[in-house]
Each structure stands twice: as structure tokens, then as C-alpha cells.
Amino acid sequence: TIGASSYQFSNDGQPERTGAPTLGLIGNGNTTDRFGLYEGFTQLDVIGLPLPLSLYGQYIRNAEARDYKNYTEGDEDTAWLAGFRTNVSGIALDYNYRVVEQNAVVGILTDSDFAAGYVSSNGHKLRAQYDLLENFNVSLTWFLAESDAASRNNGDDATVETFMLDVNARF
């Protein structure tokens, strides 16, 4: 599987422009108010192995990134993710590593579970899921991320560790 997408957003047409991005954008670590996102993604299902295996990846670039303070072209404009999925003895496993630079994506729309929802972060996601019944499963997800946007006040990267236990029923 292979695919692509594009997303365009600009807040620079506001008549009351203050020189700063909207609160929602800066609240999650962005320093730009312009987004021209171009994304490519892929998944490869490997066959012929003793276990099922899927490899997947995603790459995003913000072609419109610029620093709102001095309107220079930004270089914190890419994000990527690489991972795999498999199933071992009825337990579905999913792992990925991702890097999200400061202005690569719209911060307020980024994964809120990873790095406390901040951009300018990188780290791991590990998920294990077990089907208890046909339409009932339980999963445990662990996120381990480093984010300098989440720790703006102290200047050091913050380690953000999140555990989630989900119980899902389908009907």
C-alpha cells in the first residue's frame, strides 16, 4: 500500500494580525502560522514468514514553515514515523519510532497521547493487544518520548512517559 496527501492552512490573512500564531497553534509548540503539508505513507505486508509481519512508514514535510518571530524560513519542517506490526500467540504487537519537528505538523492536531500532544518531540510507541472474545479485546500502550516543546520553561528536553490500558467491545 502506498499513498499521499496534502493539507494547506494559513492564518496570515487575519486583519488584526499580531505577529504571533493563534493560541491553539503555539499552545502545542508550533512557531509558525503557515502549513503546506505534503505527506507520503506506505505499508508492506511481508508474506511467507512463520509470523505475519507488516512494515509501515510515514513522512511529512511542511513546505510553508517559517518562524513567526522574524519571518525567516524554518528548518524544523519534517516529521517521520517507521514501525512494524506482528502477531505472536494471539497477541498483536505494534511498535513505531517517530520524530516530529517543531513546525512539521499543526500542533493542535497532532497525536495527543504521544509527548503529551506536543510537537518538537521524538520517541517510541509500543502496543500489545489481546482478543479475549470475538468482539472484546484489551490493549496496553506505552509511549516514551522526549520533547523540548513540553519543557519550554526549563530549557531541557522533557521525558514524557504514558501508559494506557484500553478495554474495547465491538457490537
CSV table of C-alpha atoms in Angstrom, one decimal, residues 26-86:
chain,number,residue,atom,x,y,z
A,26,ILE,CA,1.5,27.9,19.8
A,27,GLY,CA,-0.1,26.0,22.6
A,28,ASN,CA,1.3,22.7,21.3
A,29,GLY,CA,4.8,24.0,20.4
A,30,ASN,CA,4.5,25.5,16.9
A,31,THR,CA,6.3,28.7,16.0
A,32,THR,CA,4.7,29.1,12.6
A,33,ASP,CA,1.2,30.0,11.4
A,34,ARG,CA,1.5,28.6,7.9
A,35,PHE,CA,1.2,25.0,6.9
A,36,GLY,CA,1.7,23.5,3.4
A,37,LEU,CA,1.9,19.8,4.4
A,38,TYR,CA,2.8,17.1,1.9
A,39,GLU,CA,2.7,13.5,3.2
A,40,GLY,CA,3.7,10.1,1.9
A,41,PHE,CA,2.9,6.9,3.6
A,42,THR,CA,3.3,3.2,2.9
A,43,GLN,CA,2.7,-0.3,4.3
A,44,LEU,CA,4.4,-3.5,3.2
A,45,ASP,CA,2.8,-6.8,4.2
A,46,VAL,CA,5.6,-9.5,4.3
A,47,ILE,CA,4.3,-13.0,3.4
A,48,GLY,CA,5.9,-16.4,3.7
A,49,LEU,CA,7.2,-15.9,7.2
A,50,PRO,CA,6.2,-18.0,10.3
A,51,LEU,CA,4.6,-14.9,11.7
A,52,PRO,CA,2.6,-12.2,10.0
A,53,LEU,CA,4.6,-9.0,9.5
A,54,SER,CA,3.7,-5.6,8.3
A,55,LEU,CA,6.3,-2.8,7.9
A,56,TYR,CA,4.9,0.8,7.7
A,57,GLY,CA,6.2,4.4,7.4
A,58,GLN,CA,5.1,7.9,7.0
A,59,TYR,CA,6.9,11.1,6.0
A,60,ILE,CA,5.5,14.7,6.2
A,61,ARG,CA,7.1,18.0,5.2
A,62,ASN,CA,5.7,21.5,5.8
A,63,ALA,CA,6.8,23.4,2.7
A,64,GLU,CA,5.4,26.7,4.2
A,65,ALA,CA,7.2,26.5,7.6
A,66,ARG,CA,8.6,29.8,8.8
A,67,ASP,CA,9.4,31.3,12.1
A,68,TYR,CA,6.7,33.8,13.1
A,69,LYS,CA,9.1,36.0,15.1
A,70,ASN,CA,11.3,37.0,12.3
A,71,TYR,CA,9.5,35.5,9.2
A,72,THR,CA,12.6,33.5,8.2
A,73,GLU,CA,12.3,30.2,6.5
A,74,GLY,CA,12.1,27.5,9.2
A,75,ASP,CA,14.1,24.3,9.1
A,76,GLU,CA,12.0,22.4,11.7
A,77,ASP,CA,9.7,21.3,9.0
A,78,THR,CA,9.6,17.5,8.8
A,79,ALA,CA,8.1,14.5,10.6
A,80,TRP,CA,8.5,10.8,10.0
A,81,LEU,CA,7.5,7.5,11.5
A,82,ALA,CA,8.7,3.9,10.9
A,83,GLY,CA,7.3,0.8,12.5
A,84,PHE,CA,6.1,-2.8,12.3
A,85,ARG,CA,3.1,-5.0,13.3
A,86,THR,CA,3.0,-8.7,14.0
